[in-house]
Structures are given as C-alpha cells and as structure tokens.
Short mmCIF file of C-alpha atoms (C1' of nucleotides) in Angstrom, two decimals:
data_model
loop_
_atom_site.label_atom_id
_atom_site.label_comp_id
_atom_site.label_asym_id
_atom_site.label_seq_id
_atom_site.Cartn_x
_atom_site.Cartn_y
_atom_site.Cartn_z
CA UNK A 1 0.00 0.00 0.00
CA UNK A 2 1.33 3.12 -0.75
CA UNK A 3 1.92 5.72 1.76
CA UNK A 4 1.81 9.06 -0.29
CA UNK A 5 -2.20 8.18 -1.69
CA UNK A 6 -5.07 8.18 0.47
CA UNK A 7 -7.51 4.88 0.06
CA UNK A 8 -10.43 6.71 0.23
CA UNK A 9 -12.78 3.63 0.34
CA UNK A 10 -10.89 3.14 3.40
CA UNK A 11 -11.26 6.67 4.96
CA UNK A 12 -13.80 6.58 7.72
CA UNK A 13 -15.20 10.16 6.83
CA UNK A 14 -15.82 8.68 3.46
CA UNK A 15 -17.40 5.60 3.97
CA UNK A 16 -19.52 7.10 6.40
CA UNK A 17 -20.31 9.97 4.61
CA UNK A 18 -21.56 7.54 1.70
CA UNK A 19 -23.44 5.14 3.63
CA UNK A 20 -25.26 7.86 5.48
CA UNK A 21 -26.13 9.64 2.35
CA UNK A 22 -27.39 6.24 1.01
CA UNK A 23 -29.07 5.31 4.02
CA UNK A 24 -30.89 8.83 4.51
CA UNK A 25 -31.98 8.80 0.65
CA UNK A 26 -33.22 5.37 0.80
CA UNK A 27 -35.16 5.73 3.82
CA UNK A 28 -36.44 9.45 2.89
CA UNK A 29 -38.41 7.91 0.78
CA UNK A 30 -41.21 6.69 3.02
CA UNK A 31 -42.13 10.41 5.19
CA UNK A 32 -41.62 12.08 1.70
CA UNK A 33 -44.09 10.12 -0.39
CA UNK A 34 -46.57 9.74 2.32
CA UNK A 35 -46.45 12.72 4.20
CA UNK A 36 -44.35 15.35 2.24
CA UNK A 37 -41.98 15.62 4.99
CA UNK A 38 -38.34 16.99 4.74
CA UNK A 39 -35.81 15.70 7.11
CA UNK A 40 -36.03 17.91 9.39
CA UNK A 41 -39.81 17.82 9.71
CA UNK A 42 -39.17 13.87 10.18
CA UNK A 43 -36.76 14.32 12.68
CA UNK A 44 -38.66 16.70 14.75
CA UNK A 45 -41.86 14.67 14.65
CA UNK A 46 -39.56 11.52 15.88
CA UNK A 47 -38.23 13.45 18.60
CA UNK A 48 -41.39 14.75 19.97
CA UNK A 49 -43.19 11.45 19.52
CA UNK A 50 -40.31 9.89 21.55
CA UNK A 51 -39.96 12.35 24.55
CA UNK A 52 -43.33 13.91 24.52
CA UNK A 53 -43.11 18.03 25.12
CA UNK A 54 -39.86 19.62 25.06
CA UNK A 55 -38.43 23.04 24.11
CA UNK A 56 -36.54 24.06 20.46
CA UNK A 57 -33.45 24.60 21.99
CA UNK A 58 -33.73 20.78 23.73
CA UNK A 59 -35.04 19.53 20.47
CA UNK A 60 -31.94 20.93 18.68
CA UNK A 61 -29.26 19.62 21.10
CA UNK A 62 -30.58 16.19 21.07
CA UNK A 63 -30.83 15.47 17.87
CA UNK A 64 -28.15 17.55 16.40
CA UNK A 65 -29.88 20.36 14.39
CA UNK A 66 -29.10 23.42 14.00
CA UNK A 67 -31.32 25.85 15.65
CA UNK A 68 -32.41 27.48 11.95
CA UNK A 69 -33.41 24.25 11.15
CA UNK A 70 -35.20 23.61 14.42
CA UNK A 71 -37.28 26.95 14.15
CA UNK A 72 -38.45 25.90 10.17
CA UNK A 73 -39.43 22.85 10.90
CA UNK A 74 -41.50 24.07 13.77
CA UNK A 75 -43.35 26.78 11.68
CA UNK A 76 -44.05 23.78 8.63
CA UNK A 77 -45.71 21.50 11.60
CA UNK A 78 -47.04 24.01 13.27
CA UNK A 79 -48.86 25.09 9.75
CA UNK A 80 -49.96 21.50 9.80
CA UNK A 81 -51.32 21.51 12.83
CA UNK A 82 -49.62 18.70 13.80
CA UNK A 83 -47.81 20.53 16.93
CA UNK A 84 -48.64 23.41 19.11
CA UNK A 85 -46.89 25.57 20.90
CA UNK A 86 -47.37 26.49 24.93
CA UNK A 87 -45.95 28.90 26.82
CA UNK A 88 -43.42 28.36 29.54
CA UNK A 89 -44.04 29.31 32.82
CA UNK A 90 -41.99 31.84 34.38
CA UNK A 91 -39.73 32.25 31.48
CA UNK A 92 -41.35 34.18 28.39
CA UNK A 93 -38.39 33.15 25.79
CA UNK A 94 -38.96 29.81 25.97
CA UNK A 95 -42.13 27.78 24.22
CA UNK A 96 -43.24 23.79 24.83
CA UNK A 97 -43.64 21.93 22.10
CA UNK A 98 -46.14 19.24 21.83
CA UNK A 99 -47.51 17.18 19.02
CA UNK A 100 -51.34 17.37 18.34
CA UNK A 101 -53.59 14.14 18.05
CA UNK A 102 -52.79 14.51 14.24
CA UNK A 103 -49.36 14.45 14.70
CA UNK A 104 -49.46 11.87 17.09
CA UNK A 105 -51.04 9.94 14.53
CA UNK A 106 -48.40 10.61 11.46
CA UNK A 107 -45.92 9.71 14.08
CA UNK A 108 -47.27 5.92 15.04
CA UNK A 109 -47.63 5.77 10.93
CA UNK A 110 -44.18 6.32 10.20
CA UNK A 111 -42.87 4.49 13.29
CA UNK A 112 -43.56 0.55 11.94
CA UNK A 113 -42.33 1.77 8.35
CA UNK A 114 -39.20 2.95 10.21
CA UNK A 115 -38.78 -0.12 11.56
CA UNK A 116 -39.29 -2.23 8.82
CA UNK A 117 -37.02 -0.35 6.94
CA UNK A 118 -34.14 -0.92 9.62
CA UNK A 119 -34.91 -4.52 9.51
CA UNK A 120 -34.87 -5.20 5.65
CA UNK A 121 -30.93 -3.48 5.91
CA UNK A 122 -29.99 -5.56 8.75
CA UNK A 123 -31.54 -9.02 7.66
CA UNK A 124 -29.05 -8.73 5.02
CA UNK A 125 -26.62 -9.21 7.54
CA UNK A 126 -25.07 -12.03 9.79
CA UNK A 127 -25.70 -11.72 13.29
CA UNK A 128 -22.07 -10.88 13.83
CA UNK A 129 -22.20 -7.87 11.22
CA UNK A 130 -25.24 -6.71 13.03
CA UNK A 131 -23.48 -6.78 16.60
CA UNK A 132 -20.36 -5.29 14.57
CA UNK A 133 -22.25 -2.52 13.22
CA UNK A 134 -24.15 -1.34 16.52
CA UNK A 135 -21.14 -2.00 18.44
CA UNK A 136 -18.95 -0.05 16.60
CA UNK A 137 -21.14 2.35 15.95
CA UNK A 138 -21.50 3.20 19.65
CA UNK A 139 -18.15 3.00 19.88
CA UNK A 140 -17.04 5.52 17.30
CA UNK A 141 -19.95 8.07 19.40
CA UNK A 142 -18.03 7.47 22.04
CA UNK A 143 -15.06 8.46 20.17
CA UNK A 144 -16.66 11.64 18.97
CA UNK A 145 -17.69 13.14 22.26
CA UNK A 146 -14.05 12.24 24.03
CA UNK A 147 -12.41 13.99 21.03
CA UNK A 148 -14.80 16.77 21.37
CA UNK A 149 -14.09 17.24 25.28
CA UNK A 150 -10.43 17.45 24.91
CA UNK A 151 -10.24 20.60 22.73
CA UNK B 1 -39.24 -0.77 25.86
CA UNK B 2 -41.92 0.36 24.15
CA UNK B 3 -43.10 -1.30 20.78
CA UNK B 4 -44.87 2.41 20.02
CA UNK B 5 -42.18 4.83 20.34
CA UNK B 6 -38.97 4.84 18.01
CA UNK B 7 -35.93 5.27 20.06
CA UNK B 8 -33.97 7.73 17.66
CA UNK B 9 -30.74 6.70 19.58
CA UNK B 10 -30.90 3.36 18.65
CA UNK B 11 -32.23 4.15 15.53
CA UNK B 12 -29.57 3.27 12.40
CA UNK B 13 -30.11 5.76 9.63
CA UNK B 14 -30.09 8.37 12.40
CA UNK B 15 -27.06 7.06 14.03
CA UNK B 16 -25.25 7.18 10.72
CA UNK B 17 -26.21 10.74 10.22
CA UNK B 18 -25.17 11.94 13.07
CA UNK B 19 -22.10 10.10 13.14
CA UNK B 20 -21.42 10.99 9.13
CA UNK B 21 -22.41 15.09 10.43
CA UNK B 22 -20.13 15.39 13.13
CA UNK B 23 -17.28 13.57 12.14
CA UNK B 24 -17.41 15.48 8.32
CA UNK B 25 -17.73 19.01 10.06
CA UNK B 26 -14.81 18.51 12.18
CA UNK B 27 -12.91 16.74 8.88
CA UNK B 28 -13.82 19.59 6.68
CA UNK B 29 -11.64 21.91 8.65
CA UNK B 30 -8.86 20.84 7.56
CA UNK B 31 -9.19 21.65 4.02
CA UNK B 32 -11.02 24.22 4.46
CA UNK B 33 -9.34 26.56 6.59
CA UNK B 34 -5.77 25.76 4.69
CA UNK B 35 -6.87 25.94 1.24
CA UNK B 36 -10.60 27.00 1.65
CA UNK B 37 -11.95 23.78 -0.52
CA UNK B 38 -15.58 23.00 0.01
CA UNK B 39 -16.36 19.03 0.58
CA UNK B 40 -17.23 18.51 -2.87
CA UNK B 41 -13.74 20.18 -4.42
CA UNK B 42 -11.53 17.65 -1.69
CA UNK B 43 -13.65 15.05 -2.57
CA UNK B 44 -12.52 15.60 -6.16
CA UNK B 45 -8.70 16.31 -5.58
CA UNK B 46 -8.73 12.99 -3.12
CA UNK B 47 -10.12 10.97 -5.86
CA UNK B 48 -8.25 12.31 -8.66
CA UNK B 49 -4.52 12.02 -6.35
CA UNK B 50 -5.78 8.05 -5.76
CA UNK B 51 -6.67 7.32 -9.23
CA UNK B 52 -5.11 9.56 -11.50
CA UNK B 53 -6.59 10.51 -14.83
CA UNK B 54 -10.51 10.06 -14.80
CA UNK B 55 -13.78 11.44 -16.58
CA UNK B 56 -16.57 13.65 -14.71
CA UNK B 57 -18.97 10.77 -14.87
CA UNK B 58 -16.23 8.20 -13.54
CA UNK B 59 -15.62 10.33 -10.38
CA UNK B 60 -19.26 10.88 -9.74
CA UNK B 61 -19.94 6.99 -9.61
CA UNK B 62 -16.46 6.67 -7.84
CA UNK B 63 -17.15 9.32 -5.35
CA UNK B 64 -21.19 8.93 -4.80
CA UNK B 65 -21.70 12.83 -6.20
CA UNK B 66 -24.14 14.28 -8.41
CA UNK B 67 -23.20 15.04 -11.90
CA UNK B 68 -23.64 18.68 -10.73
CA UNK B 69 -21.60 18.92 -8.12
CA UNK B 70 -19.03 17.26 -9.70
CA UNK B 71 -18.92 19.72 -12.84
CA UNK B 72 -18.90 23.00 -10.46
CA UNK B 73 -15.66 21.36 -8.35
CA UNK B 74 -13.96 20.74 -11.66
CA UNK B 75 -15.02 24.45 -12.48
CA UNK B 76 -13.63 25.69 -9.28
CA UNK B 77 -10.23 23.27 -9.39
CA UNK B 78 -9.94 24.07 -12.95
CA UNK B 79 -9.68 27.97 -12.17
CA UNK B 80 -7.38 27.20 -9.68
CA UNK B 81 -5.15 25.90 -12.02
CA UNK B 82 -5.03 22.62 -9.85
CA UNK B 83 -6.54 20.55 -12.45
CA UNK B 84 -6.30 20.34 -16.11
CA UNK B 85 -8.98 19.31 -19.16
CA UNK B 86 -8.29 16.70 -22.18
CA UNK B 87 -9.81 15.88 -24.77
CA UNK B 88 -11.20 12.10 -25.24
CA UNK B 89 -9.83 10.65 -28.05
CA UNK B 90 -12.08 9.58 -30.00
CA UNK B 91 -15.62 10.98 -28.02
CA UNK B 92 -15.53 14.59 -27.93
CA UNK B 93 -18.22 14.82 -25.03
CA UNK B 94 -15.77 13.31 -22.99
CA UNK B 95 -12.75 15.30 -20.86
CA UNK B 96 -10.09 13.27 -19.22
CA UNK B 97 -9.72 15.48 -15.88
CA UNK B 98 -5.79 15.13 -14.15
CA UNK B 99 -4.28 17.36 -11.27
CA UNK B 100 -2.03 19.38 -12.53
CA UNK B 101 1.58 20.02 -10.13
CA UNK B 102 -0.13 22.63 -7.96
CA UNK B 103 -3.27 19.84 -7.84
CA UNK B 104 -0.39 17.34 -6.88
CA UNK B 105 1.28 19.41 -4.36
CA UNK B 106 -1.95 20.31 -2.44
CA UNK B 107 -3.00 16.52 -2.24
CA UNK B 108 0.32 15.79 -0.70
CA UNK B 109 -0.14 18.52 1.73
CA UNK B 110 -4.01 17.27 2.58
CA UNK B 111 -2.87 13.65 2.53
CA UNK B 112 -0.76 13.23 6.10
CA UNK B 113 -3.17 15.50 7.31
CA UNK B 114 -6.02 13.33 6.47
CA UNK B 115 -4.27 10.06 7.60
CA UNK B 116 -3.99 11.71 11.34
CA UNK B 117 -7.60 12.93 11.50
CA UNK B 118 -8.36 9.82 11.29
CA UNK B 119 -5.66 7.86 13.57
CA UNK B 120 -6.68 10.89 16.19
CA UNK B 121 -10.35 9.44 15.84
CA UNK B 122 -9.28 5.61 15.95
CA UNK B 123 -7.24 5.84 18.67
CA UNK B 124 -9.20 6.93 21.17
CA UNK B 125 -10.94 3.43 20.59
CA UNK B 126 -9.86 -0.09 21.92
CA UNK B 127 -8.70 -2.72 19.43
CA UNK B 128 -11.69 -4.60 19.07
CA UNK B 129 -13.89 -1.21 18.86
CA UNK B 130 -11.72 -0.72 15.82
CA UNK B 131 -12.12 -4.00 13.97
CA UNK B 132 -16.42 -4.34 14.92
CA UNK B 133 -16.54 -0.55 13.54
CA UNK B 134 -14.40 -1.44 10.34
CA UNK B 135 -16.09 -4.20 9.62
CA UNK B 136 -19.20 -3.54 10.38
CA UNK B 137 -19.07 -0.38 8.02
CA UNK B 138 -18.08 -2.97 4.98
CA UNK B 139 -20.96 -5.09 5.92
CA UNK B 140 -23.07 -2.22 5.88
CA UNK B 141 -22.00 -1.47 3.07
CA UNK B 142 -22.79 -4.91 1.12
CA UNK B 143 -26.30 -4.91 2.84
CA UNK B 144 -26.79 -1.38 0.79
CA UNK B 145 -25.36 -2.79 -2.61
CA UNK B 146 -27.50 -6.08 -1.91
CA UNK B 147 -30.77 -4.24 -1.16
CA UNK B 148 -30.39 -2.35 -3.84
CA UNK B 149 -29.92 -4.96 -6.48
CA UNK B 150 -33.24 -6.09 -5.21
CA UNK B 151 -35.08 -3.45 -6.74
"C1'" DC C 1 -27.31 5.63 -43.60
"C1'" DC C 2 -31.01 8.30 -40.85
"C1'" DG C 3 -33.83 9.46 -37.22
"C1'" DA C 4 -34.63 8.31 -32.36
"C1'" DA C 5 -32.77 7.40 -28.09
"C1'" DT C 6 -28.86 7.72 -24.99
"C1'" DT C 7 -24.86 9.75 -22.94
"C1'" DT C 8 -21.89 13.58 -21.26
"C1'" DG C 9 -21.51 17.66 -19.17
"C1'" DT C 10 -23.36 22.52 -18.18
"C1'" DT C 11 -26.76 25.77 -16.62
"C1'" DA C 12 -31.30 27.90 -14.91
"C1'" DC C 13 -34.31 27.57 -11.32
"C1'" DA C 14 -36.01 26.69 -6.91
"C1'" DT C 15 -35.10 25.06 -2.37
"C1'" DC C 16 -32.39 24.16 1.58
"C1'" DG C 17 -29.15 25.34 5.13
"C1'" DG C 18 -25.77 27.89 7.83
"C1'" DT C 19 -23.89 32.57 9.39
"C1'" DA C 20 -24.86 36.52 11.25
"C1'" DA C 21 -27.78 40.01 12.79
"C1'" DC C 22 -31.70 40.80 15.40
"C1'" DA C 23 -35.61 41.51 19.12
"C1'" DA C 24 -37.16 39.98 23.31
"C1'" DT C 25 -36.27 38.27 27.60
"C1'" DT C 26 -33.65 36.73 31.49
"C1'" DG C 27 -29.52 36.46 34.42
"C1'" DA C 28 -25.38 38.35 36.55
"C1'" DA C 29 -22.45 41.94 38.40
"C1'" DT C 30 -21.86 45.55 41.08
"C1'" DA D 1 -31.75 49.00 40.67
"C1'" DT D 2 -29.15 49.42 36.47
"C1'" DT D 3 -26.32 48.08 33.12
"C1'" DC D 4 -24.04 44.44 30.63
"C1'" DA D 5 -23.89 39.74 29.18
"C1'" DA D 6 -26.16 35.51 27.91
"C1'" DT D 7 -30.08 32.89 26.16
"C1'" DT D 8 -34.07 31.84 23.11
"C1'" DG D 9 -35.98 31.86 18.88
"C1'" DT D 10 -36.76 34.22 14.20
"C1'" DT D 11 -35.30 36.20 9.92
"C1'" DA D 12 -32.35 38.23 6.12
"C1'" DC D 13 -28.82 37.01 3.37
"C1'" DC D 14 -25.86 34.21 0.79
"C1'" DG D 15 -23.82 29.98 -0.69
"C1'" DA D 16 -24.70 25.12 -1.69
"C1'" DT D 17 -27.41 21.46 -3.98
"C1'" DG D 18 -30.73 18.78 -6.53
"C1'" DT D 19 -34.27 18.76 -10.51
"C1'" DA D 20 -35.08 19.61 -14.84
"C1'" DA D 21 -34.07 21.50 -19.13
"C1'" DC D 22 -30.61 21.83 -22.35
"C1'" DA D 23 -26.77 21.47 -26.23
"C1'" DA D 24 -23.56 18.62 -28.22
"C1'" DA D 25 -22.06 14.25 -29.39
"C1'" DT D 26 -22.59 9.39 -29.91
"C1'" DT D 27 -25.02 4.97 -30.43
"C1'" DC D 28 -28.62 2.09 -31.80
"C1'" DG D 29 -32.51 0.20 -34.67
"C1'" DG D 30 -34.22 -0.52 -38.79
#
DNA sequence: CCGAATTTGTTACATCGGTAACAATTGAAT
DNA sequence: ATTCAATTGTTACCGATGTAACAAATTCGG
C-alpha cells in the first residue's frame, strides 16, 4: 500500500459519509411520499413522539440540528397543525412543544415503516455484522464526544 | 421498551447521520481553513490524487456525487489551475480530468493530514472497537449494494 | 445511412441550510 | 436598581445542492 495516496474507500469520513447519504436517501423515501416531509420535519416529529413536550433549543441539542433548522421545521408543523406551541411558565423566551392528536397519529404511521425499513438493511446481515455494526457504531460516538471534550 | 415509540438513539439511519455530520464538520476543517476547498472540491482532488486521470462521470460513480456537483468542483479546481482538461480521443463529449503540479502538491499537503484525523479518531478506541466498527461499516456497506440490487 | 434514443456535461431555477444580525427576555455583576 | 452579558428563537442574506431542461455528441434500430 502506498503511503503518499489516500484509500479513500478506506477513509472513515468517506465511507460514512456515503453510507449515510445512502441510508438517509433510501429511507427518505417513506415520510416524503406519504407525508411530504423533509428531514427535518421527520426528525422533529420523531423526537417529539419519543420524549413527549420539550423546548426548540432541547429539540436541537438532542438530535443535532441546527437551531435554523429547528425553528423551520417548527413553523411547517405548526402550519400542519400537527404541533402546538405552549408557553413556559416563568420564562417568556422559551415555548413547549407538543404534538397534536394529528401528529401523534403521522408519528405511530411512520414508526412501523421505520422499523421495517431498519430490519430489511440488517436481515441482510449475519448476526455478527449486526453486533459489529451497533457495536462499533456506539463506539465511534463514544469516540466523537471524548475527542470533542479534549479541545 | 416500548413497541410504540422509536428510540432515535438506537435508531440506524439516524445514528449514521449523526455520526457521518459530526465527524465530516470537524474533517472539513482541515481543508477548508488551509486551502478553503468546500467538501465537494476535496472530494474531487482525493479521488483524482488516488486514481489519477478520470472522466466527470467516472468520479461521480467513484465518489457517490451528483453530476452537478461534480462539474462546479472541476469548475472551481480548474480555475485554480489545480486541475487540467483533455480531450477524449475519440468521443468529444468526454474530458479526461488530471491534477495538474499545484493539484499534486496540495493533495500531498491534505494527505498526512487526512491520515492523522483519522488515527486521532481511531485511537481513542480499543482494538476490538476498531475491527467491529471497520467491519461492520463494509458489511453495511454490502447490505446497501445487496438491497439495492433487489429493486 | 437516418432518425430516435442515450450519454456527457453545463446551466437555470427553486429550495435548503448555515452565518450573522436581530428583538425579546432573562440572568449576573456591582 | 441598572447596566451588561447571555439565552431563546426568528429572519435576512448568501452559498450550496438537486431537478429539470438543455446542447452537443454518440449509439442504436431498422
């Protein structure tokens, strides 16, 4: 192998760079034909339908969007009336975001197709890929945030 | 756990994203701040130092990018005088595209560089992290080609 | 051969996304 | 209390990106 070239298939950035662009394309498919939905919109309906009321600010730390994207994606499901807005108690800044029944309802839609579509990737594999994948997955978040905390 | 909630954590093509995000925004630094490239334009220098003389189309299959955003890198390397344009012999749609010395030079900078991001990344993980996240990547990667020759 | 279909690469258009600026509010310092 | 800094969320602006239309060239079917 030679030192001076750089195997990109080989490059972690690059392989995971493709697969999530594959991955994400594949699997936009099924909130984008049924509902419309962008990515965002999908990932802030997940995150609500998993944790229930939170605030844009929470939404946007936990699933790693930026806050621009946070506060569009709020207007377009707001607009849809799929989530509504409360105020927060003692601090005016701030607003609770909960899905509506309707939104509820896209969300338990969309969550069997998102499993399904998890499973058809990972039947193709052996159990030991599987573990290897989720394993090493974890492991490279790991990774991240230790990398992160020493700068 | 709950068969009616999705946990996003656990979730694979949001796990990839995240993981793809982060570890590309860090990555991009490098070339950016020392030669301001955008993803796209090192993506094209990286596969042109690996592989030498190649067409547009070949480096978009090669490299997973749109034919668009392969013909406004080329554009932008080409005015930096980093790559250079031939003619196909005998098909005179075709342009052989080659990194020219400054081209060269540049990839030899980004290379080493590259190759450390990387070991920075890796080594903050134990052996046997390294290997399940290596090859579970590959395997991931089959399942993708396999599911899509389904289709 | 000849016209239709395909391939290669570029460009116009619309959309998306991040940076930065911003208003409103809250917290901190003194 | 009062001023300055920090936080929350929105918006204007600009650059990036994909879709579709396109021109030029080639290939294919008959």
């Amino acid at each position: 192998m030679n030192d001076d070239l750089l195997s990109l298939e080989e490059f972690l950035p690059y392989r995971l760079n493709r697969l999530a662009d594959a991955v994400s394309r594949d699997f936009s498919r099924l909130y984008r034909d049924r509902f419309g939905l962008t990515r965002p919109e999908w990932r802030l309906l997940a995150t609500l339908g998993q944790y229930g009321t939170m605030t844009a600010t929470a939404i946007g730390q936990h699933s790693a969007m930026h806050k621009t994207k946070v506060s569009r994606a709020v207007t377009a499901l707001e607009e849809r009336r799929w989530l509504r807005r409360a105020p927060h108690a003692t601090d005016r800044r701030v607003e609770h975001l909960t899905l509506t029944k309707a939104g509820e309802d896209a969300y338990r839609e969309l969550v069997p197709l998102a499993r399904e579509f998890e499973t058809r990737i990972l039947e193709q594999m052996r159990p030991a890929e599987k573990g290897a994948i989720i394993s090493g997955l974890a492991a490279l978040e790991r990774a991240m945030l230790q990398q992160r905390d020493q700068d």
